[in-house]
Amino acid sequence: MSFDIFLQHLTNGISLGSLYALIAIGYTMVYGILRLINFAHGDIFMMATYFAFYGVITFGVPWYIVFPIVILLTASLGMTLEVAAYRPLRNAPKISIMISAIGASFLLENLAIVIFGGVNKAFPTPEVFTGVVQLGPVSLQKLTFYIPIITVIFLVALLYLINHTKTGMAMRAVSKDHETAGVMGIDVNKTISITFGIGSALAAIGALMWGLKFPQIYPLMGVMPGLKCFIAAVIGGIGNIKGAVLGGFILGVGEIMLVAFLPSDYTGYRDAFAFILLIVVLLFRPTGIMGEKISEKV
Amino acid sequence: MLKIDNLVVAYGGIEALKGISMEVEEGKIITLVGANGAGKSTTLRAIMGLVKPVSGAITYKGSNLLAEKTQNMVRNGIALVPEGRRVFPNLTVLENLKIGAFCRNDEKNIKEDLEWVYHLFPRLKERTWQLAGTLSGGEQQMLAVGRALMSRPKLLMMDEPSLGLAPLVVKEIFNIIKEIHKQGVTILLIEQNANAALHIADIGYVMETGRISLKGTGHELLANQEVKEAYLGKKAK
Ligand SMILES: Nc1ncnc2c1ncn2[C@@H]1O[C@H](COP(=O)(O)OP(=O)(O)OP(=O)(O)O)[C@@H](O)[C@H]1O
Ligand SMILES: [Mg+2]
């Protein structure tokens, strides 16, 4: 295989990895603040693609108006989910909240089947996103090239928000100690709500680009990406945002390379790759690559 | 300023406070001493709205404090140095102090207060950018006090601020408490170190298994035979 082709696969991998990273952040942020695995996150991702479909195809509104609205709608959906399914159980045993998360996931999936229908729909692909760019010896789908750039922009914005704003400081404080954060005058509920909003908005951004890249949408389309991105978050060290990004990229690049370099008989194992990697990483680093050891001074 | 009336608090059916009444007068240092498990921390937690009492009343400046949410206490001028420090380990020293001023928007005064806190605890100034989780226990305690001060409290409640500190640092903390008090802050202090606490207190309360058993000025309690035996470690002759 020539170097050019390797580069081609690498960019594809980075592009897929960007999408995984965007979705994985939602898992890791929610886990960080509530110690909860939001099983419905993949379904929120799916919902975003349908919002876009109806906006552009059914209502015929231009994509550049629809996409920002989709992001806001999806953020509100995530926040509503938290208020309805998780907040009432805030002080309940962990297992109850987990069951509620699984229930919310099934609810969204079945709601989608009922409302949107089980048949695949074609995601709208505006012309600006189609076509090919030539980068030296590598020719790329425009989208493959845009996706990592857009992702990086949002990642930088997110890290700025978390590390350099008052809201971000509140989020970090709440993630360590709800009670003391409340004593400091932080509105804990609002902070958790914002966290769900941001995680869901990023999932929506990922979903829009996913739809452009793989323009077939269906009610269960969030299940596999959701699972893989959860794995990406765990591999990176759940609770750690940079870890989730790293995990997403490792998974995306690994998966593409596996398909590219293994004989075609084995490409069916594409989805198994994530799980194998998860097991290997956890064997050597139970807290994930960037996960912190749990130790506190008493 | 703060009035507690016949307060009963229970954890899962077991009463930790069995109807206590006490008063914190503005501008005073009040101390609450008592053995382990007497209910001292529970009293502060009830004031902060962290536990819901079964019955009784807490009024602050004439209004019902039990109706307030925890997050609004600090806006009302009530700050807590919680038991066990509870600094945010993943935040820097400076961020922890800024969190103390979370509800304030008066940037200029916040800066002044930051300088004041750094003046009280020069150690913290040296370690502005250090993660609080990596501070020594004593430094974390200073940070917890500094963080509470950053809200410019009118009533500062401290739950065992000297716990686990070296004797010299304990002395320093007590001097700082006096200095904070001189700035016009009312103080409600819980201490294992009853001797030191009663020395600086205007009024002391002694708590025994969920009840207030004694009340008096600091000097009265220091001279009291029971207090001497139980809390000051002095045998009666
Ligand atoms: N969350 C809780 N659940 C059940 N019981 C509790 C809880 N918190 C406190 N208690 C009980 O309430 C009683 C009073 O506890 P509290 O923490 O107020 O004591 P304290 O006077 O602060 O003691 P110390 O000096 O050891 O800090 C104790 O018997 C304690 O076991
Ligand atoms: Mg206590």
Coordinates of C-alpha atoms and ligand atoms in Angstrom, one line a residue:
Chain A
M1 CA 0.0 0.0 0.0
S2 CA 1.4 3.4 -0.9
F3 CA 1.8 6.3 1.5
D4 CA -0.8 8.3 -0.4
I5 CA -3.4 5.6 0.2
F6 CA -2.3 5.4 3.9
L7 CA -2.9 9.2 4.2
Q8 CA -6.2 8.8 2.6
H9 CA -7.3 6.2 5.2
L10 CA -5.8 8.3 8.0
T11 CA -7.9 11.3 7.0
N12 CA -11.0 9.2 6.8
G13 CA -10.2 7.8 10.2
I14 CA -9.7 11.2 11.7
S15 CA -12.9 12.4 10.2
L16 CA -14.9 9.5 11.7
G17 CA -12.9 9.9 14.9
S18 CA -14.1 13.5 15.1
L19 CA -17.7 12.4 15.0
Y20 CA -17.1 9.8 17.7
A21 CA -15.3 12.5 19.8
L22 CA -18.2 14.9 19.5
I23 CA -20.7 12.3 20.7
A24 CA -18.3 10.8 23.3
I25 CA -18.0 14.2 25.1
G26 CA -21.7 14.1 25.9
Y27 CA -21.3 10.8 27.7
T28 CA -18.2 11.9 29.6
M29 CA -19.7 15.3 30.7
V30 CA -22.9 13.8 32.0
Y31 CA -20.9 11.0 33.8
G32 CA -18.6 13.6 35.2
I33 CA -21.3 15.7 36.8
L34 CA -23.9 13.0 37.7
R35 CA -21.9 9.7 37.7
L36 CA -24.6 8.5 35.3
I37 CA -24.3 6.8 32.0
N38 CA -26.8 8.5 29.8
F39 CA -28.0 5.5 27.7
A40 CA -30.3 7.8 25.8
H41 CA -27.5 9.9 24.4
G42 CA -27.3 7.9 21.2
D43 CA -31.0 8.3 20.7
I44 CA -30.7 12.1 21.2
F45 CA -28.1 11.9 18.4
M46 CA -30.6 10.1 16.2
M47 CA -33.3 12.6 17.0
A48 CA -31.1 15.4 15.7
T49 CA -30.9 13.9 12.3
Y50 CA -34.7 13.6 12.1
F51 CA -35.1 17.3 13.2
A52 CA -32.8 18.2 10.3
F53 CA -34.7 15.9 7.9
Y54 CA -38.1 17.5 8.6
G55 CA -36.7 21.0 8.6
V56 CA -35.0 20.7 5.3
I57 CA -37.0 18.2 3.4
T58 CA -40.6 18.5 4.8
F59 CA -40.7 22.2 5.5
G60 CA -38.2 23.1 2.8
V61 CA -36.2 25.6 5.0
P62 CA -32.6 26.2 3.9
W63 CA -30.0 24.0 5.7
Y64 CA -28.1 27.0 7.1
I65 CA -31.2 28.0 9.0
V66 CA -32.3 24.5 9.9
F67 CA -29.0 23.3 11.3
P68 CA -28.6 25.9 14.1
I69 CA -32.2 25.3 15.1
V70 CA -31.6 21.6 15.2
I71 CA -28.7 22.1 17.6
L72 CA -30.9 24.2 19.9
L73 CA -33.8 21.8 19.7
T74 CA -31.5 18.9 20.5
A75 CA -30.0 20.7 23.4
S76 CA -33.5 21.3 24.7
L77 CA -34.4 17.7 24.2
G78 CA -31.4 16.7 26.3
M79 CA -32.3 19.2 29.0
T80 CA -35.9 18.0 29.1
L81 CA -34.7 14.4 29.4
E82 CA -32.7 15.3 32.4
V83 CA -35.5 17.2 34.1
A84 CA -38.1 14.4 33.3
A85 CA -36.1 11.2 33.7
Y86 CA -33.1 11.9 35.9
R87 CA -33.8 14.9 38.2
P88 CA -36.6 13.2 40.1
L89 CA -34.2 10.4 40.9
R90 CA -31.3 12.6 42.0
N91 CA -31.1 11.1 45.4
A92 CA -32.3 7.6 44.5
P93 CA -30.0 4.6 44.3
K94 CA -27.7 4.6 41.2
I95 CA -29.4 1.5 39.8
S96 CA -32.8 3.3 39.6
I97 CA -31.3 6.2 37.6
M98 CA -29.6 3.7 35.3
I99 CA -32.9 1.9 34.6
S100 CA -34.5 5.2 34.0
A101 CA -31.8 6.0 31.4
I102 CA -32.4 2.7 29.7
G103 CA -36.1 3.4 29.7
A104 CA -35.6 6.8 28.2
S105 CA -33.5 5.3 25.4
F106 CA -36.2 2.8 24.5
L107 CA -38.8 5.5 24.8
L108 CA -37.0 7.7 22.3
E109 CA -36.3 4.8 19.9
N110 CA -39.9 3.6 19.9
L111 CA -41.3 7.1 19.7
A112 CA -39.1 7.6 16.6
I113 CA -40.5 4.5 15.0
V114 CA -44.0 5.5 15.7
I115 CA -43.7 9.2 14.7
F116 CA -41.0 9.0 11.9
G117 CA -41.7 5.5 10.7
G118 CA -39.3 2.6 10.6
V119 CA -38.3 3.0 7.0
N120 CA -34.9 4.6 6.2
K121 CA -35.1 8.2 5.2
A122 CA -32.5 10.1 3.0
F123 CA -30.8 12.9 4.9
P124 CA -30.6 16.1 2.9
T125 CA -27.1 16.8 1.6
P126 CA -26.7 20.4 0.5
E127 CA -24.4 20.9 -2.4
V128 CA -21.8 22.9 -0.4
F129 CA -20.9 19.7 1.4
T130 CA -20.6 17.4 -1.7
G131 CA -17.7 17.2 -4.1
V132 CA -14.0 16.5 -3.7
V133 CA -11.0 18.5 -2.6
Q134 CA -7.5 17.7 -3.7
L135 CA -4.9 18.1 -0.9
G136 CA -1.5 17.3 -2.6
P137 CA -1.6 13.6 -3.5
V138 CA -4.7 12.9 -1.4
S139 CA -8.2 13.5 -2.8
L140 CA -10.9 13.8 -0.2
Q141 CA -14.6 14.2 0.0
K142 CA -15.1 17.8 1.0
L143 CA -17.0 16.6 4.1
T144 CA -14.1 14.4 5.2
F145 CA -12.0 17.5 5.2
Y146 CA -14.5 19.8 6.9
I147 CA -15.6 17.5 9.7
P148 CA -12.3 17.6 11.6
I149 CA -12.0 21.4 11.2
I150 CA -15.6 22.0 12.5
T151 CA -15.0 19.6 15.3
V152 CA -11.8 21.3 16.4
I153 CA -13.5 24.7 16.5
F154 CA -16.2 23.4 18.8
L155 CA -13.7 21.5 21.0
V156 CA -11.7 24.7 21.5
A157 CA -14.8 26.6 22.3
L158 CA -15.9 23.9 24.8
L159 CA -12.5 23.8 26.5
Y160 CA -12.5 27.5 26.8
L161 CA -16.0 27.4 28.3
I162 CA -15.1 24.8 30.8
N163 CA -11.7 26.2 31.9
H164 CA -12.1 29.9 31.6
T165 CA -15.7 30.9 32.3
K166 CA -17.7 31.1 35.5
T167 CA -20.2 28.6 34.2
G168 CA -17.4 26.2 33.4
M169 CA -16.0 26.7 36.9
A170 CA -19.4 25.9 38.3
M171 CA -19.6 22.8 36.2
R172 CA -16.2 21.6 37.5
A173 CA -17.2 22.4 41.1
V174 CA -20.5 20.6 40.8
S175 CA -18.9 17.6 39.3
K176 CA -16.8 17.1 42.5
D177 CA -19.2 18.0 45.2
H178 CA -22.9 18.9 44.7
E179 CA -23.5 19.9 48.3
T180 CA -20.6 22.2 48.7
A181 CA -21.2 23.8 45.3
G182 CA -24.7 24.6 46.6
V183 CA -23.2 26.1 49.8
M184 CA -21.2 28.4 47.6
G185 CA -24.4 29.7 46.0
I186 CA -24.1 27.7 42.7
D187 CA -27.5 26.6 41.3
V188 CA -26.7 22.9 41.0
N189 CA -29.8 22.0 39.0
K190 CA -29.1 24.7 36.5
T191 CA -25.5 23.7 36.1
I192 CA -26.5 20.1 35.5
S193 CA -29.1 21.3 33.0
I194 CA -26.4 23.3 31.1
T195 CA -24.2 20.2 31.0
F196 CA -26.9 18.2 29.4
G197 CA -27.6 21.0 27.0
I198 CA -24.0 21.3 25.9
G199 CA -23.5 17.5 25.6
S200 CA -26.7 17.2 23.5
A201 CA -25.7 20.2 21.3
L202 CA -22.4 18.6 20.5
A203 CA -24.2 15.3 19.7
A204 CA -26.4 17.3 17.4
I205 CA -23.4 18.8 15.6
G206 CA -22.0 15.3 15.3
A207 CA -25.3 14.0 14.1
L208 CA -25.7 16.6 11.3
M209 CA -22.2 15.8 10.0
W210 CA -22.9 12.1 10.4
G211 CA -26.1 12.5 8.3
L212 CA -24.2 14.3 5.6
K213 CA -21.5 11.6 5.5
F214 CA -23.9 8.6 5.8
P215 CA -27.2 10.0 4.5
Q216 CA -29.4 7.1 5.6
I217 CA -31.3 7.8 8.8
Y218 CA -33.5 5.4 10.8
P219 CA -34.8 5.2 14.3
L220 CA -32.1 2.8 15.6
M221 CA -29.2 4.5 13.9
G222 CA -28.1 6.0 17.3
V223 CA -27.6 2.6 18.9
M224 CA -24.2 1.6 17.4
P225 CA -22.6 5.0 17.3
G226 CA -23.9 5.5 20.9
L227 CA -22.3 2.4 22.1
K228 CA -19.1 3.0 20.4
C229 CA -18.8 6.6 21.6
F230 CA -19.6 5.4 25.1
I231 CA -16.7 3.0 24.7
A232 CA -14.5 5.8 23.4
A233 CA -15.3 7.8 26.5
V234 CA -14.4 4.9 28.7
I235 CA -11.2 4.2 26.9
G236 CA -10.2 7.8 27.2
G237 CA -11.1 7.8 30.9
I238 CA -14.8 8.6 31.6
G239 CA -15.3 12.0 33.1
N240 CA -12.4 13.4 31.3
I241 CA -13.2 15.5 28.2
K242 CA -9.8 15.4 26.5
G243 CA -9.9 11.6 27.2
A244 CA -13.2 11.3 25.4
V245 CA -11.8 13.2 22.4
L246 CA -8.7 11.0 22.4
G247 CA -10.8 7.8 22.7
G248 CA -13.0 9.0 19.8
F249 CA -10.0 9.5 17.5
I250 CA -8.4 6.2 18.5
L251 CA -11.6 4.4 17.7
G252 CA -12.3 6.2 14.5
V253 CA -8.8 5.8 13.1
G254 CA -8.5 2.2 14.4
E255 CA -11.7 1.2 12.8
I256 CA -10.9 2.6 9.4
M257 CA -7.4 1.2 9.4
L258 CA -8.7 -2.2 10.4
V259 CA -11.1 -2.2 7.4
A260 CA -8.4 -0.9 5.1
F261 CA -5.6 -3.3 6.1
L262 CA -7.3 -6.5 6.9
P263 CA -8.4 -8.9 4.2
S264 CA -12.0 -8.2 3.2
D265 CA -13.1 -11.4 4.9
Y266 CA -12.5 -9.8 8.2
T267 CA -14.0 -6.4 7.7
G268 CA -17.2 -7.7 9.2
Y269 CA -15.4 -7.4 12.5
R270 CA -15.3 -3.7 12.2
D271 CA -17.8 -3.1 15.0
A272 CA -16.1 -5.7 17.2
F273 CA -12.9 -3.7 17.1
A274 CA -14.3 -1.1 19.6
F275 CA -15.2 -3.8 22.1
I276 CA -11.9 -5.6 21.8
L277 CA -10.0 -2.3 22.2
L278 CA -12.1 -1.6 25.3
I279 CA -11.2 -4.9 26.9
V280 CA -7.5 -4.4 26.2
V281 CA -7.4 -0.9 27.5
L282 CA -9.3 -1.7 30.6
L283 CA -7.1 -4.7 31.3
F284 CA -4.1 -2.4 31.5
R285 CA -5.6 0.8 32.7
P286 CA -8.9 0.2 34.5
T287 CA -9.6 4.0 34.7
G288 CA -9.0 4.6 31.0
I289 CA -6.1 6.3 29.3
M290 CA -6.5 9.8 30.9
G291 CA -8.8 8.8 33.8
E292 CA -7.6 9.9 37.2
K293 CA -7.1 7.5 40.0
I294 CA -9.8 7.9 42.6
S295 CA -8.0 9.1 45.7
E296 CA -9.0 11.9 47.9
K297 CA -7.3 13.5 50.9
V298 CA -9.3 13.0 54.0
Chain B
M1 CA -29.4 37.9 64.0
L2 CA -30.0 34.1 63.9
K3 CA -32.5 32.4 66.1
I4 CA -33.0 28.7 66.5
D5 CA -36.2 27.6 68.2
N6 CA -36.9 24.1 69.4
L7 CA -35.2 22.5 66.4
V8 CA -35.6 18.8 65.9
V9 CA -33.6 17.0 63.2
A10 CA -33.7 13.3 62.5
Y11 CA -31.7 11.0 60.3
G12 CA -33.9 8.1 59.3
G13 CA -36.0 8.2 62.4
I14 CA -33.1 8.7 64.8
E15 CA -33.1 12.2 66.3
A16 CA -29.8 13.9 66.1
L17 CA -31.2 17.2 67.5
K18 CA -33.9 16.8 70.1
G19 CA -35.2 20.3 70.2
I20 CA -32.4 22.8 70.6
S21 CA -32.8 26.6 70.9
M22 CA -30.0 29.1 70.6
E23 CA -29.4 32.6 69.5
V24 CA -26.6 34.2 67.5
E25 CA -26.4 37.9 68.2
E26 CA -25.0 40.2 65.6
G27 CA -21.3 41.2 66.0
K28 CA -20.6 38.4 68.5
I29 CA -18.5 35.3 68.5
I30 CA -20.7 32.3 69.5
T31 CA -19.2 28.9 70.0
L32 CA -20.8 25.5 70.1
V33 CA -18.8 22.8 71.9
G34 CA -19.7 19.2 72.6
A35 CA -18.5 15.6 72.3
N36 CA -18.4 13.7 69.0
G37 CA -21.8 13.0 67.7
A38 CA -23.5 15.6 69.9
G39 CA -25.1 17.2 66.9
K40 CA -23.0 20.3 66.3
S41 CA -22.4 19.8 62.5
T42 CA -26.1 18.8 62.2
T43 CA -27.0 22.2 63.6
L44 CA -25.0 24.0 61.0
R45 CA -26.3 21.8 58.2
A46 CA -29.8 22.6 59.3
I47 CA -29.1 26.3 59.2
M48 CA -27.7 25.9 55.7
G49 CA -30.7 24.0 54.5
L50 CA -28.7 20.9 53.9
V51 CA -30.9 18.8 56.2
K52 CA -34.6 19.4 56.6
P53 CA -35.7 19.5 60.2
V54 CA -38.6 17.6 61.5
S55 CA -39.9 20.5 63.5
G56 CA -38.8 23.8 65.0
A57 CA -37.9 27.2 63.5
I58 CA -34.8 29.0 62.3
T59 CA -35.1 32.7 61.7
Y60 CA -32.5 35.0 60.3
K61 CA -32.9 38.7 60.5
G62 CA -36.5 38.1 61.3
S63 CA -37.3 36.0 58.3
N64 CA -37.9 32.3 58.1
L65 CA -34.7 30.6 57.0
L66 CA -36.2 27.2 56.5
A67 CA -38.0 28.4 53.4
E68 CA -34.7 29.3 51.7
K69 CA -32.8 27.1 49.4
T70 CA -29.2 26.3 50.3
Q71 CA -27.9 28.1 47.2
N72 CA -29.5 31.4 48.4
M73 CA -27.9 31.3 51.9
V74 CA -24.7 32.9 50.7
R75 CA -26.6 35.7 49.1
N76 CA -28.2 36.4 52.4
G77 CA -24.7 36.7 54.0
I78 CA -24.4 33.3 55.5
A79 CA -21.2 31.4 54.7
L80 CA -20.1 28.0 55.9
V81 CA -16.7 26.5 56.3
P82 CA -17.8 22.9 56.1
E83 CA -16.7 20.0 58.3
G84 CA -13.7 18.3 56.6
R85 CA -12.8 21.3 54.5
R86 CA -14.4 20.2 51.2
V87 CA -12.3 22.4 49.0
F88 CA -12.7 21.6 45.3
P89 CA -9.7 19.4 44.6
N90 CA -9.8 19.8 40.8
L91 CA -9.8 23.6 41.0
T92 CA -6.9 25.8 41.6
V93 CA -6.5 27.8 44.8
L94 CA -7.5 31.0 43.0
E95 CA -10.6 29.3 41.4
N96 CA -11.6 27.9 44.8
L97 CA -11.5 31.5 46.2
K98 CA -13.4 32.8 43.2
I99 CA -16.1 30.1 43.7
G100 CA -16.5 31.6 47.2
A101 CA -17.5 34.9 45.5
F102 CA -19.7 33.1 42.9
C103 CA -22.8 35.1 43.7
R104 CA -21.1 38.5 43.5
N105 CA -20.6 40.7 40.5
D106 CA -18.7 43.6 42.1
E107 CA -15.4 42.7 40.5
K108 CA -13.5 45.6 42.2
N109 CA -14.6 44.6 45.7
I110 CA -13.9 40.9 45.0
K111 CA -10.3 41.9 44.1
E112 CA -10.0 43.7 47.4
D113 CA -11.3 40.8 49.3
L114 CA -9.0 38.5 47.5
E115 CA -6.1 40.7 48.7
W116 CA -7.5 40.5 52.2
V117 CA -7.7 36.7 52.1
Y118 CA -4.1 36.6 50.7
H119 CA -3.0 39.0 53.5
L120 CA -4.6 36.7 56.1
F121 CA -3.1 33.5 54.5
P122 CA 0.1 34.4 52.7
R123 CA 0.5 30.7 52.1
L124 CA -2.4 30.7 49.7
K125 CA -0.9 33.6 47.7
E126 CA 2.2 31.6 47.1
R127 CA 0.1 28.7 45.8
T128 CA -2.5 30.6 43.7
W129 CA -2.1 28.2 40.7
Q130 CA -1.8 25.0 42.6
L131 CA -4.7 22.5 42.4
A132 CA -6.4 22.5 45.8
G133 CA -6.3 18.7 45.9
T134 CA -2.6 18.8 46.2
L135 CA -2.5 21.3 49.1
S136 CA -1.5 20.0 52.5
G137 CA -4.4 19.4 55.0
G138 CA -3.6 22.7 56.8
E139 CA -3.4 24.7 53.6
Q140 CA -6.7 23.2 52.5
Q141 CA -8.2 24.3 55.8
M142 CA -6.9 27.9 55.2
L143 CA -8.4 27.7 51.7
A144 CA -11.8 26.6 53.1
V145 CA -11.8 29.6 55.4
G146 CA -10.6 32.0 52.7
R147 CA -13.2 30.7 50.3
A148 CA -16.0 31.4 52.8
L149 CA -14.6 34.9 53.4
M150 CA -14.8 35.6 49.7
S151 CA -18.5 35.9 49.9
R152 CA -18.2 38.8 52.3
P153 CA -20.4 37.0 54.8
K154 CA -22.3 38.7 57.6
L155 CA -22.5 35.5 59.5
L156 CA -19.6 33.1 59.2
M157 CA -20.1 29.5 60.4
M158 CA -17.1 27.4 60.9
D159 CA -17.1 23.6 61.6
E160 CA -13.9 22.7 63.3
P161 CA -11.5 24.9 61.4
S162 CA -8.6 23.8 63.5
L163 CA -9.1 20.1 63.0
G164 CA -5.9 18.3 62.2
L165 CA -3.7 21.4 62.3
A166 CA -0.4 21.8 64.1
P167 CA -0.6 23.7 67.4
L168 CA 1.1 26.7 65.9
V169 CA -1.2 26.8 63.0
V170 CA -4.2 26.4 65.3
K171 CA -3.1 29.5 67.2
E172 CA -2.8 31.3 63.9
I173 CA -6.3 30.3 62.8
F174 CA -7.7 31.6 66.1
N175 CA -5.9 34.9 65.6
I176 CA -7.4 35.1 62.1
I177 CA -10.9 34.3 63.5
K178 CA -10.4 37.3 65.8
E179 CA -9.3 39.5 63.0
I180 CA -12.2 38.4 60.8
H181 CA -14.5 39.3 63.7
K182 CA -12.9 42.7 64.1
Q183 CA -14.0 43.4 60.5
G184 CA -17.6 43.1 61.7
V185 CA -18.4 39.5 60.8
T186 CA -20.5 37.6 63.2
I187 CA -19.1 34.2 63.9
L188 CA -20.6 30.9 64.9
L189 CA -17.8 28.5 65.7
I190 CA -17.7 24.8 66.3
E191 CA -14.6 23.5 67.9
Q192 CA -13.2 20.4 69.5
N193 CA -10.6 22.7 71.0
A194 CA -13.1 24.0 73.6
N195 CA -10.4 25.8 75.6
A196 CA -9.3 28.0 72.7
A197 CA -12.9 28.5 71.4
L198 CA -14.3 29.6 74.8
H199 CA -11.4 32.0 75.2
I200 CA -12.4 34.0 72.2
A201 CA -16.2 33.5 72.4
D202 CA -18.7 36.0 73.8
I203 CA -21.2 33.3 74.3
G204 CA -20.8 29.5 74.4
Y205 CA -23.2 26.7 74.2
V206 CA -22.5 23.1 75.3
M207 CA -24.2 20.4 73.4
E208 CA -24.8 16.8 74.7
T209 CA -26.4 14.2 72.5
G210 CA -28.8 16.5 70.7
R211 CA -29.6 18.9 73.5
I212 CA -28.1 22.1 74.7
S213 CA -27.0 21.4 78.2
L214 CA -25.3 24.7 79.2
K215 CA -25.2 28.2 78.0
G216 CA -23.0 31.0 79.3
T217 CA -20.3 33.6 78.4
G218 CA -17.0 32.1 77.4
H219 CA -15.5 32.9 80.8
E220 CA -18.4 31.4 82.7
L221 CA -18.1 28.2 80.8
L222 CA -14.3 28.1 81.2
A223 CA -14.8 28.3 85.0
N224 CA -17.6 25.8 85.0
Q225 CA -16.7 22.5 86.8
E226 CA -18.6 20.2 84.5
V227 CA -17.2 21.9 81.4
K228 CA -13.7 21.6 82.9
E229 CA -14.0 17.9 83.4
A230 CA -15.8 17.0 80.2
Y231 CA -14.2 19.3 77.6
L232 CA -11.1 20.9 79.0
G233 CA -9.6 17.7 80.2
K234 CA -9.0 19.1 83.7
K235 CA -9.7 16.8 86.7
A236 CA -11.7 18.3 89.6
K237 CA -9.6 18.5 92.7
Ligands
LIG1 N1 -26.2 11.6 57.2 C1 -26.5 11.0 58.4 N2 -27.2 9.9 58.5 C2 -27.4 9.3 59.6 N3 -27.0 9.7 60.8 C3 -26.2 10.9 60.8 C4 -26.0 11.6 59.6 N4 -25.2 12.6 59.9 C5 -25.1 12.6 61.2 N5 -25.7 11.6 61.8 C6 -25.7 11.3 63.2 O1 -26.2 12.4 63.9 C7 -25.5 12.6 65.2 C8 -24.9 14.0 65.2 O2 -23.9 14.1 64.2 P1 -23.1 15.4 64.0 O3 -22.3 15.2 62.8 O4 -24.0 16.6 64.0 O5 -22.2 15.4 65.3 P2 -21.0 16.4 65.7 O6 -21.5 17.0 67.0 O7 -20.7 17.3 64.6 O8 -19.8 15.5 65.9 P3 -18.3 15.6 65.6 O9 -17.7 16.4 66.7 O10 -17.7 14.2 65.7 O11 -18.1 16.2 64.3 C9 -24.5 11.5 65.2 O12 -25.0 10.5 66.0 C10 -24.4 11.0 63.8 O13 -24.1 9.6 63.7
MG2 MG -19.1 17.6 63.3

